[in-house]
Structures are given as structure tokens and as C-alpha cells.
Coordinates of C-alpha atoms and ligand atoms in Angstrom, one line a residue:
X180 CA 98.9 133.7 90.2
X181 CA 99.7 129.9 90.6
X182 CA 100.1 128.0 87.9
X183 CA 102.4 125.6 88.7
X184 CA 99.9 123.0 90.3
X185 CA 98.6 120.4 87.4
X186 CA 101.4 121.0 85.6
X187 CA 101.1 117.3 84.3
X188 CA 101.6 116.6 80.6
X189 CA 98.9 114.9 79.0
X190 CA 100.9 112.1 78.1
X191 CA 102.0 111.5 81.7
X192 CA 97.8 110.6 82.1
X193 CA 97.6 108.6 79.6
X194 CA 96.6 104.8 80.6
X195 CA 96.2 102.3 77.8
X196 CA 92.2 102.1 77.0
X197 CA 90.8 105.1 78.6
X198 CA 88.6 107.3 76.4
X199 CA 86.3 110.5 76.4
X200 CA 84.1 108.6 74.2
X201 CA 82.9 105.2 72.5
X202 CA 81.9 105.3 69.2
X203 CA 79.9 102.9 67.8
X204 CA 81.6 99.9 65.9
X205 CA 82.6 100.7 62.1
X206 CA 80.0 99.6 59.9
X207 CA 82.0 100.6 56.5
X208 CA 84.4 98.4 55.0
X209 CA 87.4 97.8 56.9
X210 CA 90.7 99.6 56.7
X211 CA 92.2 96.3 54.9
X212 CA 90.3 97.8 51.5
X213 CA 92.9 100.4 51.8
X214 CA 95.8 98.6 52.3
X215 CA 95.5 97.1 49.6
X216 CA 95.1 99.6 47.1
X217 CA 97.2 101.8 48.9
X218 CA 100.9 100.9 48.5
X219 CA 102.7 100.2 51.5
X220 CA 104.8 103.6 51.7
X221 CA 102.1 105.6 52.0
X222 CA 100.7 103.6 54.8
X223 CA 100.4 104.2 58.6
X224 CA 102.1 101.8 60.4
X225 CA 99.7 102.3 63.3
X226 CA 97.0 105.5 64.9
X227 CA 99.5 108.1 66.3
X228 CA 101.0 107.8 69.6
X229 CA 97.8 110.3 71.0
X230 CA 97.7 110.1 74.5
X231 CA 94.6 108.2 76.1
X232 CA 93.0 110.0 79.4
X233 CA 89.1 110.5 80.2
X234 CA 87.1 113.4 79.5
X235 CA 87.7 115.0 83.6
X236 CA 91.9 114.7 82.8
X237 CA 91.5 116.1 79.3
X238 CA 89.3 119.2 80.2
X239 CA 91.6 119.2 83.5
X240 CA 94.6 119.6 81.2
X241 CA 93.5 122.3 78.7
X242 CA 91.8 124.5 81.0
X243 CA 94.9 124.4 83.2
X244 CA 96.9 125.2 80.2
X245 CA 94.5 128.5 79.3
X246 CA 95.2 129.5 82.7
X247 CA 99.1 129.6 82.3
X248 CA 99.0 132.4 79.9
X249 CA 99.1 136.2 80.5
X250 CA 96.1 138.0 78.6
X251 CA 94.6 141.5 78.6
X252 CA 91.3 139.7 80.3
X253 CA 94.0 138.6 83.4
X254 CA 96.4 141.1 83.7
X255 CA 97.3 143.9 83.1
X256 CA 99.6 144.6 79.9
X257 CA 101.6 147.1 78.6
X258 CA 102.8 146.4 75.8
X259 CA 104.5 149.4 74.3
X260 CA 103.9 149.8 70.3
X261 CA 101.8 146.3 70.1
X262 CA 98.8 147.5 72.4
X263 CA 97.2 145.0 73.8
X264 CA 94.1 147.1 74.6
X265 CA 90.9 145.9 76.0
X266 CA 88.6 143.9 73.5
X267 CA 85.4 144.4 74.4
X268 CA 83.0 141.4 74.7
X269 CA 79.8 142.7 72.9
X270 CA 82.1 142.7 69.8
X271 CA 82.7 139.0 70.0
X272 CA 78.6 138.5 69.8
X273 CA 78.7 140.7 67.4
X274 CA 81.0 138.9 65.2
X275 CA 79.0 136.0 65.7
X276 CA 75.9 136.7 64.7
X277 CA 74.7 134.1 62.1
X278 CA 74.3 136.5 59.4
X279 CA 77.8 137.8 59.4
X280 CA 79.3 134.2 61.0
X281 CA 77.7 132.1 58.7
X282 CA 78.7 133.8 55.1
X283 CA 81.1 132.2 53.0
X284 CA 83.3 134.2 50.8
X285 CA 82.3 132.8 47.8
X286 CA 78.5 133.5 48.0
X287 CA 77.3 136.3 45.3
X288 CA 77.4 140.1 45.8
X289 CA 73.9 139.9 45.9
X290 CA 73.3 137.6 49.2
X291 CA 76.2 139.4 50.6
X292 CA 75.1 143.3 51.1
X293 CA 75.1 143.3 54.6
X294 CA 78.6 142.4 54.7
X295 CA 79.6 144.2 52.0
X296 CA 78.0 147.2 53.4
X297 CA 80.0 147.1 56.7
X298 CA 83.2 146.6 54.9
X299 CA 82.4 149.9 52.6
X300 CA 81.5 151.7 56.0
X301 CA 85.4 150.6 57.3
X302 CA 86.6 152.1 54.2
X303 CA 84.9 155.6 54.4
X304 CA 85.9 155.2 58.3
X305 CA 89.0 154.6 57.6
X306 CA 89.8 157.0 54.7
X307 CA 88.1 159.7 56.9
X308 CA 90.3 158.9 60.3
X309 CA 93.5 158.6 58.0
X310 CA 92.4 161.9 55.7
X311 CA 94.0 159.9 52.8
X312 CA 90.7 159.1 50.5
X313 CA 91.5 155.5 48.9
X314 CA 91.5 152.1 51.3
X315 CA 91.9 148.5 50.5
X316 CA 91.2 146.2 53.2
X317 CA 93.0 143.1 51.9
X318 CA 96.1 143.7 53.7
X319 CA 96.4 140.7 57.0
X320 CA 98.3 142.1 59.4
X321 CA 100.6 145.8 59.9
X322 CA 104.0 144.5 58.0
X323 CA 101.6 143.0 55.1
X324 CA 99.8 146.9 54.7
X325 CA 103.9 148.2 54.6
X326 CA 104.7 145.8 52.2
X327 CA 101.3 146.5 50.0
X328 CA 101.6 150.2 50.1
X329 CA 105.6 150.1 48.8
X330 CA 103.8 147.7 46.1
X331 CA 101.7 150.3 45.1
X332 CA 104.7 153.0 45.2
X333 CA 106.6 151.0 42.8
X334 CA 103.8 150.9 40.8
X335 CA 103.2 154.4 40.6
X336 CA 106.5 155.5 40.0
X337 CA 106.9 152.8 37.2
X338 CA 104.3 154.1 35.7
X339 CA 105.5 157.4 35.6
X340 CA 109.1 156.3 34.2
X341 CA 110.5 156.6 37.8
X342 CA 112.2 153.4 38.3
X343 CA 115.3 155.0 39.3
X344 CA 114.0 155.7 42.7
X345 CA 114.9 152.6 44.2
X346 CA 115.5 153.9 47.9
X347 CA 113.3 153.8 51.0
X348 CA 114.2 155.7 54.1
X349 CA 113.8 154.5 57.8
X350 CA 114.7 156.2 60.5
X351 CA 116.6 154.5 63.2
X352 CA 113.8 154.5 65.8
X353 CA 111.3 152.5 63.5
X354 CA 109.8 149.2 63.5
X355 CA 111.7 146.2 62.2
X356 CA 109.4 145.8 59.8
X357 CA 109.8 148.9 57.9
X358 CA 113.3 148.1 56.5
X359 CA 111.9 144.7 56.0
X360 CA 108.7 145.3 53.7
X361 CA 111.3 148.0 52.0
X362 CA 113.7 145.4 50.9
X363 CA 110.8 142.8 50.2
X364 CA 109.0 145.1 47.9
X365 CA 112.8 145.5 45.8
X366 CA 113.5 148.6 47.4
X367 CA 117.2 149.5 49.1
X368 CA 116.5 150.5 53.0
X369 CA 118.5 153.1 54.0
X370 CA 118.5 154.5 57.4
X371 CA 117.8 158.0 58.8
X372 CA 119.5 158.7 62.4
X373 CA 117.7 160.3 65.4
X374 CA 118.4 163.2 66.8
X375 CA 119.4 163.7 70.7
X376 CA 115.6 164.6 71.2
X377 CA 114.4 161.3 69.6
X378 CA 113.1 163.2 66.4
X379 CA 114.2 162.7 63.0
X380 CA 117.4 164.1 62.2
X381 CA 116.3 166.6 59.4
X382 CA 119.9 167.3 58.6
X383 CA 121.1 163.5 58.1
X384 CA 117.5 163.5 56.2
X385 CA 118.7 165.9 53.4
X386 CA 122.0 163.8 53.1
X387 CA 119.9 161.1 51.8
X388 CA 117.3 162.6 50.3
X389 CA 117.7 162.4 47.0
X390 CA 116.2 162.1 43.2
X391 CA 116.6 158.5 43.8
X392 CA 114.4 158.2 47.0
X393 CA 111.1 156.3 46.6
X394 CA 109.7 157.0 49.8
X395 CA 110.4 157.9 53.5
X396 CA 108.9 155.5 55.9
X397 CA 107.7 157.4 59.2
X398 CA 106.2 156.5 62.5
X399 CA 104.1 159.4 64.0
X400 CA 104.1 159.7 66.9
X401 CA 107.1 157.8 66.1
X402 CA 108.3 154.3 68.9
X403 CA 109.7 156.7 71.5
X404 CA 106.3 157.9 71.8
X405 CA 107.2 161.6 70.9
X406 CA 105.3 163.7 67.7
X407 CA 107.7 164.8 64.8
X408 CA 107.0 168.5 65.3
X409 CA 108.5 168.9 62.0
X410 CA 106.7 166.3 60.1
X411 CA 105.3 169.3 58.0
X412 CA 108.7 170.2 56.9
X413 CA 109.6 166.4 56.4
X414 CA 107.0 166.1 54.2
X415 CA 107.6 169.1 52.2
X416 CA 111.2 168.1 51.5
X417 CA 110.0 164.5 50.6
X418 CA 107.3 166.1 48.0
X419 CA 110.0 168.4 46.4
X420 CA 111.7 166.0 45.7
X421 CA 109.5 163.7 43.9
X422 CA 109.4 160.8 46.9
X423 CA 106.4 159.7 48.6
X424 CA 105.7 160.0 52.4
X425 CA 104.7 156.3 53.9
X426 CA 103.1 156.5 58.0
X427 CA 103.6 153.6 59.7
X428 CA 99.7 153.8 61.2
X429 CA 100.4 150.9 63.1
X430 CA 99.4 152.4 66.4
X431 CA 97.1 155.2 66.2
X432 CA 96.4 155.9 69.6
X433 CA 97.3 159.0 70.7
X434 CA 96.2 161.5 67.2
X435 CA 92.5 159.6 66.3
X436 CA 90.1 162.6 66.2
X437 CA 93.1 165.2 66.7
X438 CA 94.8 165.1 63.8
X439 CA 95.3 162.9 60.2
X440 CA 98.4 161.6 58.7
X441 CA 96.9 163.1 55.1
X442 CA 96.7 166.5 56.6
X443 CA 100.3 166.3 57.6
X444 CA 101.6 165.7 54.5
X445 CA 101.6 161.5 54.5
X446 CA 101.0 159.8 50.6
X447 CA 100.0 156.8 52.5
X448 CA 99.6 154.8 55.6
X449 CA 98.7 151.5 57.1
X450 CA 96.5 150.8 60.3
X451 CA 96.3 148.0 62.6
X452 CA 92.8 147.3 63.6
X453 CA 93.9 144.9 65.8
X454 CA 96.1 147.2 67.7
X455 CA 94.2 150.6 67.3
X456 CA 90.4 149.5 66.9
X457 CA 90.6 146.3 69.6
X458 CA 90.6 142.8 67.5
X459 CA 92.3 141.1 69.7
X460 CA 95.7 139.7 69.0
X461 CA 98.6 137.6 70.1
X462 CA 100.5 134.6 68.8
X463 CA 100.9 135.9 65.2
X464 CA 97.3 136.6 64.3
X465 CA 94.5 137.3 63.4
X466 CA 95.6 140.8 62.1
X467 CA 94.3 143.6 59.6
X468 CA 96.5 146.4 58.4
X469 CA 94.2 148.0 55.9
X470 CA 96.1 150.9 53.8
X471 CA 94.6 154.5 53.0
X472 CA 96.5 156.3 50.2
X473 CA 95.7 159.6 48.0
X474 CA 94.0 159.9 45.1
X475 CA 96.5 159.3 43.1
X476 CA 97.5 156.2 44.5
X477 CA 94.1 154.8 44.2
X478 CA 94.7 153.2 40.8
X479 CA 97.2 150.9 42.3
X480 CA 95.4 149.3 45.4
X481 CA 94.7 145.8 45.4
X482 CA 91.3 144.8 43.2
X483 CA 88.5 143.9 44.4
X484 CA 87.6 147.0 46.2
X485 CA 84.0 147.5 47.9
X486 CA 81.9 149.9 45.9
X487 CA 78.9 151.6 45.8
X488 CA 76.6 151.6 43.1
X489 CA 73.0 153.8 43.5
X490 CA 72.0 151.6 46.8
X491 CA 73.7 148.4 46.0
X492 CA 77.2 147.3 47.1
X493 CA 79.4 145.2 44.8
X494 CA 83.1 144.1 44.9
X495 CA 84.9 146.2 42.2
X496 CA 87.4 143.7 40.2
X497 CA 88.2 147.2 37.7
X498 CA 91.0 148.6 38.9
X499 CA 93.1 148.7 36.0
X500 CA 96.4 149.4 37.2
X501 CA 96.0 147.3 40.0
X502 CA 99.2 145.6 41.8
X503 CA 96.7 142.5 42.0
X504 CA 95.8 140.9 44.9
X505 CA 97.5 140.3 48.4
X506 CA 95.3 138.0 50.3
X507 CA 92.3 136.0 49.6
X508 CA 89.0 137.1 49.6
X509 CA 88.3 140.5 51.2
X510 CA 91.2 140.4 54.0
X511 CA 90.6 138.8 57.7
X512 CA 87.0 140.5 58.1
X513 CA 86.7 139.1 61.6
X514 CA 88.9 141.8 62.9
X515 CA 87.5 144.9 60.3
X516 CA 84.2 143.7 62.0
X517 CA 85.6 144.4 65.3
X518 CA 87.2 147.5 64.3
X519 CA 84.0 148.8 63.0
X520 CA 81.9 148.1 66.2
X521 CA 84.5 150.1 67.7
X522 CA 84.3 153.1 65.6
X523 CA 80.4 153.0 65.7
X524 CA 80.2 152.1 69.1
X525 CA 82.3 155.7 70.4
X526 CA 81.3 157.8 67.2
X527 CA 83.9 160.8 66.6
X528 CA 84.2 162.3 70.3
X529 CA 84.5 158.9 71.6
X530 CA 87.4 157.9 69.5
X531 CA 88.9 161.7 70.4
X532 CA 88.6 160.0 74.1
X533 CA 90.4 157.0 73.7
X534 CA 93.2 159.4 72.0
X535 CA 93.6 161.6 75.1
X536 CA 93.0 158.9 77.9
X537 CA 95.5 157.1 75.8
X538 CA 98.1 159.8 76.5
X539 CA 97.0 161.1 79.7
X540 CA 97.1 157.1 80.9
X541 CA 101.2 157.4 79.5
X542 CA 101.9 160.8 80.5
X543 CA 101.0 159.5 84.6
X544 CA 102.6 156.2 84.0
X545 CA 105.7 158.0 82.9
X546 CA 105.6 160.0 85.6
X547 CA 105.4 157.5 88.3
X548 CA 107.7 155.7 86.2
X549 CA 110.6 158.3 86.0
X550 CA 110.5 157.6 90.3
X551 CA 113.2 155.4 89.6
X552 CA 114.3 154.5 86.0
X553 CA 115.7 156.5 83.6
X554 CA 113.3 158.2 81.0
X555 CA 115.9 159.4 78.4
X556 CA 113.4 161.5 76.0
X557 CA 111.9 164.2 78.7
X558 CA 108.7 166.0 78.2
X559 CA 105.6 164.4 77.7
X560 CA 105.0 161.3 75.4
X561 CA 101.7 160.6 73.2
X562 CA 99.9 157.4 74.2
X563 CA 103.2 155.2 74.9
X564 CA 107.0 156.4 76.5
X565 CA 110.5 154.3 76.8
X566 CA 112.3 154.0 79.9
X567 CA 115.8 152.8 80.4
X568 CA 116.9 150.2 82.9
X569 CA 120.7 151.2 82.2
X570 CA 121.1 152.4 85.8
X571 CA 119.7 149.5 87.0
X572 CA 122.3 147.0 85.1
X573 CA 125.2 149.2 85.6
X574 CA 124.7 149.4 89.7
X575 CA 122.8 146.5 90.2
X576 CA 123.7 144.4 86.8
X577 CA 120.0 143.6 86.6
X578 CA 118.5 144.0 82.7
X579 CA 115.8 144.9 81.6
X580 CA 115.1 141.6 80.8
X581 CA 115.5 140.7 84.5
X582 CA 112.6 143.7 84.7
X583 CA 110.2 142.4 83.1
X584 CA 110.8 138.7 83.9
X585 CA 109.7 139.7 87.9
X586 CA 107.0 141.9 86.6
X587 CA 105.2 138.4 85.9
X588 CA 106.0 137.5 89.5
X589 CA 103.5 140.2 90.8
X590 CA 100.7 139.1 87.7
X591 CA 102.1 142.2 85.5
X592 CA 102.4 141.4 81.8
X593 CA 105.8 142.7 80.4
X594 CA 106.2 146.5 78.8
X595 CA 108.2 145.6 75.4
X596 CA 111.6 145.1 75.8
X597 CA 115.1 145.9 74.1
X598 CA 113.0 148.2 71.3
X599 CA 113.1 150.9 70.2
X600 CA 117.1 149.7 69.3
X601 CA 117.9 153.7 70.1
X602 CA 117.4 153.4 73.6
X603 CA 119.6 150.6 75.6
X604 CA 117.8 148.7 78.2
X605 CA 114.4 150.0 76.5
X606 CA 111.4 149.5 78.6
X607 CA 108.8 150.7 76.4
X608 CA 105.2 151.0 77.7
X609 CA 102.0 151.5 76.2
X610 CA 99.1 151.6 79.2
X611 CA 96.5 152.0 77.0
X612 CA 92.9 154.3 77.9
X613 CA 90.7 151.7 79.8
X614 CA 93.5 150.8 82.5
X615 CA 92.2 152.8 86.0
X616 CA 94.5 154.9 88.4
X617 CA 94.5 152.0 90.4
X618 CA 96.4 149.6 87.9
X619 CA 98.7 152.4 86.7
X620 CA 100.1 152.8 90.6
X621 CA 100.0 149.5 91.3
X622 CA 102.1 148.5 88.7
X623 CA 104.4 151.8 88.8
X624 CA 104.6 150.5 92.6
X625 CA 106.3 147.1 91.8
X626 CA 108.7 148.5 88.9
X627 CA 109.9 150.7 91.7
X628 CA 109.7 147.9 94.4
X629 CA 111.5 145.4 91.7
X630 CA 114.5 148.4 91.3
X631 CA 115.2 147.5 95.3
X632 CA 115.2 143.8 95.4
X633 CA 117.8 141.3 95.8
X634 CA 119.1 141.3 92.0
X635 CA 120.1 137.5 92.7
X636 CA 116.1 137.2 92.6
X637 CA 115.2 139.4 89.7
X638 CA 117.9 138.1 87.7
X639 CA 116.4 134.3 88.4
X640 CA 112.8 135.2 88.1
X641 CA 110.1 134.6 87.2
X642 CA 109.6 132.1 90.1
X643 CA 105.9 131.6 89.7
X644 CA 105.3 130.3 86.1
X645 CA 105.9 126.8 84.6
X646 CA 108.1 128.3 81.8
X647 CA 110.5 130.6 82.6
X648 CA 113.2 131.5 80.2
X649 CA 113.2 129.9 77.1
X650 CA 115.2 130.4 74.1
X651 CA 113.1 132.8 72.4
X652 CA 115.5 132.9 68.9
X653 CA 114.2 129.1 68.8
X654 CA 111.2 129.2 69.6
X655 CA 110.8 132.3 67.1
X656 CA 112.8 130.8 64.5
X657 CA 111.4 126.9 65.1
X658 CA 108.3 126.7 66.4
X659 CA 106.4 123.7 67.6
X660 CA 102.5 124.7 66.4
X661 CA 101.4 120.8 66.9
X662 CA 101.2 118.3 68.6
X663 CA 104.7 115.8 68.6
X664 CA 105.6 112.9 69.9
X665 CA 107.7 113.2 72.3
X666 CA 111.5 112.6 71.4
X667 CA 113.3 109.9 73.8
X668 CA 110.5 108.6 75.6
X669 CA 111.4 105.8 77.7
X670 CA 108.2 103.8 77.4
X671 CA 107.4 104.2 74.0
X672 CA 102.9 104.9 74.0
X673 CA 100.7 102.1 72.9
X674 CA 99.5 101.9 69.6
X675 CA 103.4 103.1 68.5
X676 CA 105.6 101.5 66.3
X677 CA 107.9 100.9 68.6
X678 CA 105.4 99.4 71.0
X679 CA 103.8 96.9 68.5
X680 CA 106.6 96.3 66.7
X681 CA 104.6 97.5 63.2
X682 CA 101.5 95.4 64.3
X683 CA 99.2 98.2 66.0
X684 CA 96.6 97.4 68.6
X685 CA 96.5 100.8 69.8
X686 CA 93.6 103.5 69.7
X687 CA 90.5 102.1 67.1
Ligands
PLP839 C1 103.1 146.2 65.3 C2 103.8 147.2 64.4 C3 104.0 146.9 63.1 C4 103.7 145.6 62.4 O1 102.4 145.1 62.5 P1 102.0 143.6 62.5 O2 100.5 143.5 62.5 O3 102.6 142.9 63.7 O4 102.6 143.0 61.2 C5 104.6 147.9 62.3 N1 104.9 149.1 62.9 C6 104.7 149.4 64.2 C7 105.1 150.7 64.7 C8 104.1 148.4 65.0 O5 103.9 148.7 66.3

């Protein structure tokens, strides 16, 4: 991959009066109109400093830009946890077929049953794959299903008097988000250690299991990619004691078709569709992280709910104990439209297929893997596994970090890093069920290759991509979404304030 040539900024193009267009001269009253009804604060001193380049430059820039990133369609990428599986195309003209594309979400039940139908299909889909009978689709992304789901805990158990229980447990292995949407939905997070094997520690379970526990937040098969064998007992000693058994459904990969979180004892569960059912994902969105729940639960999900009624679908506003609404309209149905091609598309044994390519794909990855890094959990994992580059920093002082920045070197998308927190150094990889033999060697080739090079040259990699290391707290914590003018510029750009002095004769 080369992606350093054309690295130009757009602004460094720009020349004073060049234009992808010409538009025809204004034929409504000028601007002065609103000057002078609009007081001088709220007045532009001039067009933005936009840079000014021809249509060639322009479409030069952005599809050079497109090319800099790392996506499923370039390279391979496994990302542990997230999946970043393949999205298959026909979806995409799916989703775009005027009838779906073109509603708006305010149009009547009536001009709508197409839609509506789909979206009652995802439920029974859903409810089915989950065995847990009640869904609500609102939910936008994983953390926001967590957060709805301990929503409609608290509402249950304040309905029942409960509001005592004011714990949620988490074991150490889980995903950040768990003790987050725990503490956002009131609740105190309290955490659950792992055993040596990576499993819940039953015994450290009972020590904070208690008539004050709302609910027990579990991951199956949990981040180290291994199955709670004793999720049956887990679940019996949540149930005796009143609590309520959460799965965190983010990634389903390895049990769709082979077993259900409702048949093993789970109250309630979110799913990603856009990590287990392919809506593709990245940058913060789009998501979906519908919730399935029991019967009991059902009362409490977020109105309106798709219904049934003889042959006619309708959105269901009476839910009378409802926790309200968690997202506008009907939840981001672009993705539950790509789920449901998904599940339609394979049909029951297909879906069983993904689940065991998934772990077969894992299982040889972690094989080839275990070559030369540690894999600190032995036997085999479900559809993702976390190796350890400890070894590697204590002879070599190479991280993990160091790993996966060379990975991008050879065209490899990074495994996730530094998580699970219970492993140091974590490497954890997720392969997914479409990659070939062929990928899975070749990149199980280069992690091996990567453990013998000069560590002066993994530790400064990557050396083939425009950005390197950034600061990733900032740019997590302080993201630049738009477009900015550039700070300290030493030509300020036409059309600027500082260029016209407050007198404009920029851009038209
Ligand atoms: C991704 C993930 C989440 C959160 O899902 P988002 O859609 O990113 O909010 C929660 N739990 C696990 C295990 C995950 O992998």
C-alpha cells in the first residue's frame, strides 16, 4: 500500500478564482437586504476561508483521502470483539431500493407496511435467535441496548417495590461499556474477578451476590473468547436471588444457531447488528443494538413497538409501563435492514455456518498464532482468542502497540489492542467466517515475521502511512468532525478577514 503520494492538503491547491463550477449570476435581491435588517453581530464578515481548486484537484484530493484508510473491502481486519466482518454488497442495493430509501418516518402506518413488516420480521428473528420473546429495536448502537435494558430492570424492580437493588455486577473481563451503562442507568457497578482460566470467578460471585444486586452483566462467550461452562449455575444463583441476568449480545458469532442466551438462563440481552448481522461500521456509527428480554420484561420496553394485527402492521404506542422512548422514530433501520437480508439471505443452517466458520477461522488463527506469542487462556476459543505480546516487550521491549502499528506496514488492519484489561499486552483477534486459509497464514506469517525484526523498526512503524501515531486520548476526547481553518497560517486565504481587512472579495 502507498499512500503517501498526493498527500497535498486541499488548501495547499488552492489559487485565488479557480472553481468546479460557475453559477449563474444572482438574480434575488442582494445580500445588502440582509445587512440591513440583520444587526451587525450576527453578520459574516466575509464567505469562509474554503479553499478554491478545480473539479480534477478536488476529486484528486478526496479519492486520495478514501484510499488512506484501512477497510474490510481493502484489508484484511481483525478486529477482536468489534468484527469488522464482510458487508456484503447486494445488501447495499437492497437498502436502496426506492421503496424502503425513499420513506420518511413520519408517513402513516398505512403507506408504510412494507417497512413495518420487515422490522416485525427482525423482531420475531431476533426474539427467536436470542430465545428471549420481547424485542424493541429503538436502541442505536450496543452501549445504547446496555443502557435500555438496565432502564427496563429498574423499571421492573420499582415496580415490584425492589428499589433496594441498586447493584450491577461486571466481571473484570467485560466491555467498558457495561460498568458504564450500569452507572448511567443509577446503578453502582461492582466488579466480579476472573478466574486463572478466564471464567467467572463463581466464588468472588457469591461474595457479591446479594439481596441488593439488580443484575449481573455477562459476556458469553465472554472477551477472552472462552464459553462460561457454568453459565447455568451463574444464572441459577442470580435467579435465587431475586437479580436479573443481562448478556452482553454484542458479538454473537460463535453460538447463532447452537445455542440461545434465553435457554441459558439470560433475562435479557442486546445485539449488535452491525457487528453480528454485517451493517457495516466504523467511526462511531451507524449502529443498532436491538434488546430481546422475557416476558416479563416486555411491559417495560421502549413504545412504539411493531405489531401485528389480523394481516396489518401498526406501531403499538400502548405499552403502559413503558420506560418511554430512547431514539427517534423506529431506531437506525438502515442497519436492521441489513441485518435482516442477512438472516434471510443464510436461513437457519446458514447462520449455524457462519457460527462454526467463525470459530474454526479463530481456533487456526490461534493456532498459527501461538507459533510465537503467548496465548495465555489455552484450549480452544469460540469465534475470537487474545494473545499476549509480554514476551515480546520484555526480550525485545517491543508492545503490542509496536505489533500492530507494523501490521499496517504489510496492508494488515490491527487485531484490538490493550483489551480485554485481564490480559497485559492483549492482542485480541476476531478473523471472522469469510476470511480464506490463505489470509489467515499470511497474516499469521507477518505476526511471526514482525516477532523477529529489528525492534528499532517496529517500535517506529508504521513507515508506509501519512499518519502514524497520533494522540489517540485527543483525538478520542476532541475530535475535529469539520472542516477548520487552519490555525497559524502564514498567508491568510482570500476572501478571509485577515486578507480583506473586513471588506471581502473572496468566493461569490
Ligand atoms: C462493541 C461492544 C459493545 C458496545 O457496542 P457499541 O455498538 O460500540 O456501543 C459492548 N460489548 C461488547 C462485548 C462489544 O464488543
Amino acid at each position: 500500500m502507498n499512500n503517501t503520494q498526493s498527500t497535498d492538503l486541499v488548501f495547499d491547491l488552492s489559487h485565488s478564482g479557480r472553481r468546479c463550477h460557475r453559477l449563474p449570476a444572482c438574480d434575488v435581491p442582494s445580500s445588502s437586504t440582509v445587512r440591513e435588517l440583520l444587526p451587525d453581530e450576527y453578520l459574516a464578515a466575509g464567505p469562509p476561508p474554503l479553499p478554491e481548486v478545480g473539479e480534477i484537484d478536488l476529486i484528486r484530493h478526496f479519492t486520495n483521502l478514501s484510499a488512506r484508510n484501512m477497510s474490510i473491502d481493502t484489508n484484511f481486519y481483525p478486529l477482536g470483539s468489534c468484527t469488522m466482518k464482510y458487508n456484503p454488497k447486494r445488501h447495499e442495493r437492497l437498502a436502496a431500493l426506492p421503496g424502503f430509501a425513499d420513506l420518511h418516518p413520519l408517513q402513516s402506518d398505512d403507506t408504510t407496511q412494507g417497512m413495518l413488516e420487515l422490522l416485525h420480521a427482525m423482531q420475531e428473528y431476533l426474539a427467536e435467535i436470542s430465545g428471549l420473546p420481547a424485542v424493541s429495536l429503538q436502541p442505536a448502537a450496543g452501549a445504547h441496548g446496555e443502557l435500555t435494558a438496565l432502564y427496563v430492570a429498574a423499571a421492573y424492580f420499582r415496580d415490584k417495590g425492589q428499589t433496594h437493588r441498586k447493584k450491577v455486577l461486571v466481571p473484570d473481563s467485560a466491555h467498558g461499556t457495561n460498568p458504564a451503562s450500569a452507572a448511567l442507568a443509577g446503578f453502582e457497578a461492582v466488579t466480579v474477578k476472573s478466574n486463572a482460566k478466564g471464567l467467572v470467578d463463581i466464588d468472588d460471585l457469591k461474595a457479591k451476590l446479594g439481596d441488593d444486586t439488580a443484575v449481573f452483566m455477562i459476556t458469553n462467550p465472554n472477551t477472552l473468547g472462552l464459553f462460561e461452562r457454568q453459565i447455568q449455575t451463574i444464572t441459577e444463583l442470580l435467579h435465587a436471588k431475586g437479580g436479573l441476568v443481562y448478556l452482553d449480545g454484542a458479538n454473537m458469532n460463535a453460538i447463532l444457531g447452537i445455542t440461545r442466551p434465553g435457554d441459558f438462563g439470560a433475562d435479557m440481552q442486546h445485539y449488535n447488528v452491525h457487528k453480528t448481522f454485517t451493517g457495516p461500521h466504523g467511526g462511531g456509527g451507524p449502529g443498532s443494538g436491538p434488546i430481546a428480554v422475557r416476558d416479563f420484561l416486555a411491559p417495560y420496553l421502549p413504545a412504539p413497538v411493531v405489531a401485528k394485527v389480523g394481516d396489518r402492521y401498526r406501531l403499538n404506542y400502548d405499552v403502559p409501563k413503558s420506560i418511554g422512548r430512547v431514539r427517534s422514530f423506529f431506531g437506525n433501520v438502515g442497519i436492521l435492514f441489513r441485518g435482516y437480508c442477512y438472516i434471510r439471505t443464510l436461513g437457519p443452517d446458514g447462520l449455524k455456518a457462519v457460527s462454526e466458520n467463525a470459530v474454526l477461522n479463530a481456533n487456526y488463527l490461534r493456532a498459527r498464532v501461538k507459533e510465537g506469542y503467548d496465548v495465555p487462556h489455552d484450549g480452544p476459543c469460540m469465534h475470537e482468542f487474545v494473545a499476549s505480546a509480554r514476551s515480546l516487550l520484555r526480550e525485545r521491549k517491543v508492545k503490542a502497540m509496536d505489533v500492530c502499528k507494523r501490521l499496517l506496514d504489510y496492508g494488515f488492519h490491527a487485531p484490538t489492542v490493550y483489551f480485554p484489561l485481564v490480559v497485559p499486552e492483549a492482542l485480541m483477534m476476531e478473523p471472522t467466517e469469510t476470511e480464506s486459509k490463505e489470509t489467515l497464514d499470511a497474516f499469521a506469517d507477518v505476526l511471526l515475521k514482525i516477532r523477529q525484526e529489528d525492534p528499532e523498526i517496529v517500535r517506529a512503524a508504521p513507515h508506509t502511512h501519512t499518519i502514524c501515531r497520533p494522540d489517540e486520548v485527543k483525538a478520542a476526547k476532541e475530535p475535529i468532525l469539520r472542516w477548520q481553518s487552519r490555525p497559524g497560517r502564514a498567508t491568510p486565504l482570500p476572501g478571509t478577514r485577515e486578507a480583506t481587512d473586513g471588506n471581502p472579495a473572496g468566493a461569490p
